[in-house]
Amino acid sequence: MSDAYRQTWDLSIKHPEAFWSQAARAIDWISPPDTTYDPDRGWFAGGTLNTTWNAVDRHVANGRGKDCALIYDSPVTDSVERWTYAGLQDEVGRVAAMLEVRGVRRGDRVVIYMPMIPQTVFAMLACARLGAIHSVVFGGFAAHELAKRIDDATPRVLLTASCGVEGSRTIAYKPLVDEALASARHEVESVLVLQRPQVAAELSAPRDHDWAALREETAHLPVPPCAEMAASDPLYILYTSGTTGTPKGVVRENGGHAVNLAWSMPAIYDIGPGDVFWAASDVGWVVGHSYIVYAPLLAGATTVLFEGKPVGTPDAGTFWRVIQRHKVKTFFTAPTAIRAIRKEDPDASFLQEIGTGNLKVIFLAGERADPETISWAEEHTCLPVIDHWWQTELGAPAIATCFGLGDTRRRRGSAGFPVPGNAFAILGEDGQPVPDGQSGAVVMREPLAPCAYRTLWNNPVGYAKNFTSFPGFYETGDAGHFDAEGFLHIMGRTDDIINVAGHRLSTGQMEQIVATVDGVAECAVIGADDALKGQIPIAFVIPRAGASDLKSLAPRVIAEVRSELGAVAALKTAFVVPQLPKTRSGKILRNVLRKIMNGEDFPPPPTIEDPGALHAIRSVAFPKAAA
Amino acid sequence: MSTITAVTLPTRSGLDLDVRPATEADAGILLEFFDRVSDEDRRFRFFAAAEHVSEAQLAPMVHADHFRTESWLGFNTATGELIASGLLACDGPLDTGEIAISVANAYKGQGVGWAMLDFLANQAKERGCRRAIAIESRDNHAAIELEREKGFVPEPFDGDPTMVVLSKSFR
């Protein structure tokens, strides 16, 4: 047992205000907080700060301007670029000036729909500098999804690039942006387009502006100062999947975010000033927000921005090359990435050849890391591989082995221990704690740690729902259990959210789309186990009586989901079936569908209306097995 | 077993509910009713997320055998508006009756679901069922809380972490 972990956790739970007040000293405040926690005002009320000052400017002011802040490594464009803290400060300042000229002011929203390039990082930090609220939308989402977010966030400006580069493919972003803006009800004032050499985007004046031209036009302007932001002022909105098609806009606040992330870097990831940290994610997700952009910079470390894939760019050695080349000390990725590498290179030949350089530890998150994946990674890297758990709503890890506190305890299949500042309980259907070993709803005692959300954008009612089922607790939406040694195991969702390659997706949203396809009478979309991606969505469709062209129904369903949601949806399989398994009242028995697709036994539940439905579905999904 | 053709149920809010069995002729008003049920409640009712109820989903509600299965419509006595739908579906031996209720969004929180639940549970009991059950998404906290208050006991359902079955025994 790590004494440091136990003492730290105990202090954080018994004396949370003292604990976080101490942690807050790692942040530069313009005005210090007058209280650490207030139930109405939140964390660090009365305190004012600027997140970009803390992430960038203060390091320059403290004499570390020449130290490396950001490394951009892009095997897909064959480029590696580095920015010092001083260089990053300049770039962020330029983008801030550009945004200010386009009318962006404190509190304005700025939607960022950009690939993994340095300008995306500059843009996020520039918004934070001005006190504007950025909302980064993952590039894998289709125009319709971008339009929804535009309508909810009502940005003044949208930032984009001419294209993303995925392996040998380029994906033009501007047509998607144009389509989204055409269908959105909200009118954006300006669109700033960074032209990449691979694709030239068409600009429509007066709305669209060339990024490079605007940068040049504003180069003479002074850098806007860092805005003085209240601790509770929003830093960003990040949309995450809800159980139906309406995305939830998680609002992150400046103060709690800065303090919590700054604390997490040394305590969890063992990262301090000058260390190199690499989170192989996308800035469109919370891991990218927290651990590509903000946390490493708040800690004065060097962060790696990687534009590529674990395999195919160019091969399964990519990750190890990046780690070796940049002397990465701590690496954070998703289990699906390790599985992809293992599939391409099961004997870890690339790893043997390239090595792991300065790497001390690998963290995994985004989905439960299956024991086999951890085992393979530990065996071949000879490093601790630590699964951990958190959510977009929380903004920072809530369950982990705090490697930075000297704790190395791990149990394959478990996410570790509650991180200091986070108190968990496992509750049964009656709202009472269940014994160790028994599964129940995973809940967290209020108040949540400082980085956690305190509202959803435009949806305080939706936010409050997560706190009503079990008074005094936040309902995570996951099921799990504590074991006898205190390891917390997260076993799966208690709703219909699935995790595909570390990406959180809503099967309900996919169903809404499938139900609109011509010829569909009824449908269900479930998440089935997948060896590579963890889970994949699978659609079951009952055709409308008299519908023609049944052969095209499944492909049309798949195409429609991709068109509406984007490639991120990853719906590649749809079955046309005669019936769905239902209870006598007509409720679809989704778990039975999962069992069929996962190859498990599927004894008919006693409540099923027609047990024959199960074999009818299995014979469609697995015709050879049924024969 | 008693058969009820129509009954008026009081609710705690003072609203009265005229309840009668549904027939095939009610398909149209039921389709329209479910458009007035919230997206979330529709999802909880069918465990499917489509924006509109399909005719296939409606079938059990308009083709009840009036024996093992009965489907009721609840109308606001004052306005005649259809504001609730309830289905009781019993298994072959009439051992277990599954209850499923939906309330129009504008009438939630007025005791309509409470009154329908009491009514349907009683119908199950009068049919000689040993117990009544409601199969709920774990997300459906309102229904789970209501059913627990009415004496339904929650248990895990079929190893599915996303669902719970609440059961009330009569004997």
mmCIF file with all atom_site columns, C-alpha atoms in Angstrom, chain A residues 373-452:
data_model
loop_
_atom_site.group_PDB
_atom_site.id
_atom_site.type_symbol
_atom_site.label_atom_id
_atom_site.label_alt_id
_atom_site.label_comp_id
_atom_site.label_asym_id
_atom_site.label_entity_id
_atom_site.label_seq_id
_atom_site.pdbx_PDB_ins_code
_atom_site.Cartn_x
_atom_site.Cartn_y
_atom_site.Cartn_z
_atom_site.occupancy
_atom_site.B_iso_or_equiv
_atom_site.pdbx_formal_charge
_atom_site.auth_seq_id
_atom_site.auth_comp_id
_atom_site.auth_asym_id
_atom_site.auth_atom_id
_atom_site.pdbx_PDB_model_num
ATOM 1  C CA . THR A 1 373 ? -4.509  -6.343 -23.439 1.00 0.00 ? 373 THR A CA 1
ATOM 2  C CA . ILE A 1 374 ? -2.848  -5.194 -20.222 1.00 0.00 ? 374 ILE A CA 1
ATOM 3  C CA . SER A 1 375 ? -0.992  -8.459 -19.963 1.00 0.00 ? 375 SER A CA 1
ATOM 4  C CA . TRP A 1 376 ? 0.366   -8.217 -23.509 1.00 0.00 ? 376 TRP A CA 1
ATOM 5  C CA . ALA A 1 377 ? 1.428   -4.611 -23.025 1.00 0.00 ? 377 ALA A CA 1
ATOM 6  C CA . GLU A 1 378 ? 3.142   -5.263 -19.691 1.00 0.00 ? 378 GLU A CA 1
ATOM 7  C CA . GLU A 1 379 ? 4.887   -8.341 -20.969 1.00 0.00 ? 379 GLU A CA 1
ATOM 8  C CA . HIS A 1 380 ? 6.349   -6.594 -24.003 1.00 0.00 ? 380 HIS A CA 1
ATOM 9  C CA . THR A 1 381 ? 7.072   -3.146 -22.573 1.00 0.00 ? 381 THR A CA 1
ATOM 10 C CA . CYS A 1 382 ? 8.202   -4.367 -19.157 1.00 0.00 ? 382 CYS A CA 1
ATOM 11 C CA . LEU A 1 383 ? 6.442   -1.317 -17.795 1.00 0.00 ? 383 LEU A CA 1
ATOM 12 C CA . PRO A 1 384 ? 3.483   -0.876 -15.483 1.00 0.00 ? 384 PRO A CA 1
ATOM 13 C CA . VAL A 1 385 ? 0.300   -0.537 -17.554 1.00 0.00 ? 385 VAL A CA 1
ATOM 14 C CA . ILE A 1 386 ? -2.379  1.187  -15.529 1.00 0.00 ? 386 ILE A CA 1
ATOM 15 C CA . ASP A 1 387 ? -6.052  1.231  -16.385 1.00 0.00 ? 387 ASP A CA 1
ATOM 16 C CA . HIS A 1 388 ? -7.964  4.163  -14.971 1.00 0.00 ? 388 HIS A CA 1
ATOM 17 C CA . TRP A 1 389 ? -11.421 5.658  -15.254 1.00 0.00 ? 389 TRP A CA 1
ATOM 18 C CA . TRP A 1 390 ? -13.120 8.966  -15.671 1.00 0.00 ? 390 TRP A CA 1
ATOM 19 C CA . GLN A 1 391 ? -15.738 10.719 -17.758 1.00 0.00 ? 391 GLN A CA 1
ATOM 20 C CA . THR A 1 392 ? -16.247 13.861 -19.790 1.00 0.00 ? 392 THR A CA 1
ATOM 21 C CA . GLU A 1 393 ? -18.445 15.070 -16.940 1.00 0.00 ? 393 GLU A CA 1
ATOM 22 C CA . LEU A 1 394 ? -15.592 14.753 -14.454 1.00 0.00 ? 394 LEU A CA 1
ATOM 23 C CA . GLY A 1 395 ? -12.748 16.193 -16.532 1.00 0.00 ? 395 GLY A CA 1
ATOM 24 C CA . ALA A 1 396 ? -9.996  14.363 -14.655 1.00 0.00 ? 396 ALA A CA 1
ATOM 25 C CA . PRO A 1 397 ? -9.386  10.792 -13.477 1.00 0.00 ? 397 PRO A CA 1
ATOM 26 C CA . ALA A 1 398 ? -11.577 9.637  -10.622 1.00 0.00 ? 398 ALA A CA 1
ATOM 27 C CA . ILE A 1 399 ? -10.348 6.043  -10.307 1.00 0.00 ? 399 ILE A CA 1
ATOM 28 C CA . ALA A 1 400 ? -6.671  5.237  -10.818 1.00 0.00 ? 400 ALA A CA 1
ATOM 29 C CA . THR A 1 401 ? -3.464  3.918  -9.389  1.00 0.00 ? 401 THR A CA 1
ATOM 30 C CA . CYS A 1 402 ? -1.752  7.167  -8.401  1.00 0.00 ? 402 CYS A CA 1
ATOM 31 C CA . PHE A 1 403 ? 1.643   6.314  -9.800  1.00 0.00 ? 403 PHE A CA 1
ATOM 32 C CA . GLY A 1 404 ? 2.950   9.738  -8.933  1.00 0.00 ? 404 GLY A CA 1
ATOM 33 C CA . LEU A 1 405 ? 2.212   9.130  -5.268  1.00 0.00 ? 405 LEU A CA 1
ATOM 34 C CA . GLY A 1 406 ? 4.308   6.002  -5.378  1.00 0.00 ? 406 GLY A CA 1
ATOM 35 C CA . ASP A 1 407 ? 1.422   3.586  -5.710  1.00 0.00 ? 407 ASP A CA 1
ATOM 36 C CA . THR A 1 408 ? 1.973   0.751  -8.151  1.00 0.00 ? 408 THR A CA 1
ATOM 37 C CA . ARG A 1 409 ? -0.829  -1.597 -7.094  1.00 0.00 ? 409 ARG A CA 1
ATOM 38 C CA . ARG A 1 410 ? -2.812  -2.858 -10.050 1.00 0.00 ? 410 ARG A CA 1
ATOM 39 C CA . ARG A 1 411 ? -5.368  -5.555 -10.644 1.00 0.00 ? 411 ARG A CA 1
ATOM 40 C CA . ARG A 1 412 ? -6.119  -6.470 -14.214 1.00 0.00 ? 412 ARG A CA 1
ATOM 41 C CA . GLY A 1 413 ? -9.743  -5.720 -14.992 1.00 0.00 ? 413 GLY A CA 1
ATOM 42 C CA . SER A 1 414 ? -9.987  -3.041 -12.315 1.00 0.00 ? 414 SER A CA 1
ATOM 43 C CA . ALA A 1 415 ? -9.649  0.710  -12.809 1.00 0.00 ? 415 ALA A CA 1
ATOM 44 C CA . GLY A 1 416 ? -7.745  1.019  -9.536  1.00 0.00 ? 416 GLY A CA 1
ATOM 45 C CA . PHE A 1 417 ? -8.616  3.038  -6.454  1.00 0.00 ? 417 PHE A CA 1
ATOM 46 C CA . PRO A 1 418 ? -10.623 6.224  -5.928  1.00 0.00 ? 418 PRO A CA 1
ATOM 47 C CA . VAL A 1 419 ? -8.387  9.168  -6.760  1.00 0.00 ? 419 VAL A CA 1
ATOM 48 C CA . PRO A 1 420 ? -7.982  11.660 -3.884  1.00 0.00 ? 420 PRO A CA 1
ATOM 49 C CA . GLY A 1 421 ? -10.928 14.001 -3.904  1.00 0.00 ? 421 GLY A CA 1
ATOM 50 C CA . ASN A 1 422 ? -13.301 11.316 -5.161  1.00 0.00 ? 422 ASN A CA 1
ATOM 51 C CA . ALA A 1 423 ? -15.482 9.177  -2.875  1.00 0.00 ? 423 ALA A CA 1
ATOM 52 C CA . PHE A 1 424 ? -17.343 6.281  -4.439  1.00 0.00 ? 424 PHE A CA 1
ATOM 53 C CA . ALA A 1 425 ? -20.165 4.016  -3.340  1.00 0.00 ? 425 ALA A CA 1
ATOM 54 C CA . ILE A 1 426 ? -21.830 1.034  -4.983  1.00 0.00 ? 426 ILE A CA 1
ATOM 55 C CA . LEU A 1 427 ? -25.569 1.135  -4.467  1.00 0.00 ? 427 LEU A CA 1
ATOM 56 C CA . GLY A 1 428 ? -28.241 -1.462 -5.064  1.00 0.00 ? 428 GLY A CA 1
ATOM 57 C CA . GLU A 1 429 ? -31.656 -0.918 -6.567  1.00 0.00 ? 429 GLU A CA 1
ATOM 58 C CA . ASP A 1 430 ? -32.900 0.134  -3.151  1.00 0.00 ? 430 ASP A CA 1
ATOM 59 C CA . GLY A 1 431 ? -30.281 2.868  -2.913  1.00 0.00 ? 431 GLY A CA 1
ATOM 60 C CA . GLN A 1 432 ? -28.346 1.092  -0.172  1.00 0.00 ? 432 GLN A CA 1
ATOM 61 C CA . PRO A 1 433 ? -24.653 0.162  -0.324  1.00 0.00 ? 433 PRO A CA 1
ATOM 62 C CA . VAL A 1 434 ? -24.020 -3.389 -1.459  1.00 0.00 ? 434 VAL A CA 1
ATOM 63 C CA . PRO A 1 435 ? -21.358 -5.698 -0.004  1.00 0.00 ? 435 PRO A CA 1
ATOM 64 C CA . ASP A 1 436 ? -17.923 -5.895 -1.600  1.00 0.00 ? 436 ASP A CA 1
ATOM 65 C CA . GLY A 1 437 ? -17.976 -8.174 -4.596  1.00 0.00 ? 437 GLY A CA 1
ATOM 66 C CA . GLN A 1 438 ? -21.565 -7.391 -5.441  1.00 0.00 ? 438 GLN A CA 1
ATOM 67 C CA . SER A 1 439 ? -22.363 -5.250 -8.455  1.00 0.00 ? 439 SER A CA 1
ATOM 68 C CA . GLY A 1 440 ? -24.467 -2.121 -8.303  1.00 0.00 ? 440 GLY A CA 1
ATOM 69 C CA . ALA A 1 441 ? -24.718 1.446  -9.521  1.00 0.00 ? 441 ALA A CA 1
ATOM 70 C CA . VAL A 1 442 ? -21.411 3.310  -9.267  1.00 0.00 ? 442 VAL A CA 1
ATOM 71 C CA . VAL A 1 443 ? -22.073 6.659  -7.607  1.00 0.00 ? 443 VAL A CA 1
ATOM 72 C CA . MET A 1 444 ? -19.864 9.462  -6.310  1.00 0.00 ? 444 MET A CA 1
ATOM 73 C CA . ARG A 1 445 ? -20.460 11.444 -3.158  1.00 0.00 ? 445 ARG A CA 1
ATOM 74 C CA . GLU A 1 446 ? -21.057 15.148 -3.505  1.00 0.00 ? 446 GLU A CA 1
ATOM 75 C CA . PRO A 1 447 ? -19.361 17.543 -3.798  1.00 0.00 ? 447 PRO A CA 1
ATOM 76 C CA . LEU A 1 448 ? -17.509 16.206 -6.800  1.00 0.00 ? 448 LEU A CA 1
ATOM 77 C CA . ALA A 1 449 ? -13.850 17.103 -7.275  1.00 0.00 ? 449 ALA A CA 1
ATOM 78 C CA . PRO A 1 450 ? -13.135 20.650 -8.514  1.00 0.00 ? 450 PRO A CA 1
ATOM 79 C CA . CYS A 1 451 ? -12.765 19.722 -12.198 1.00 0.00 ? 451 CYS A CA 1
ATOM 80 C CA . ALA A 1 452 ? -16.226 18.148 -12.430 1.00 0.00 ? 452 ALA A CA 1
#
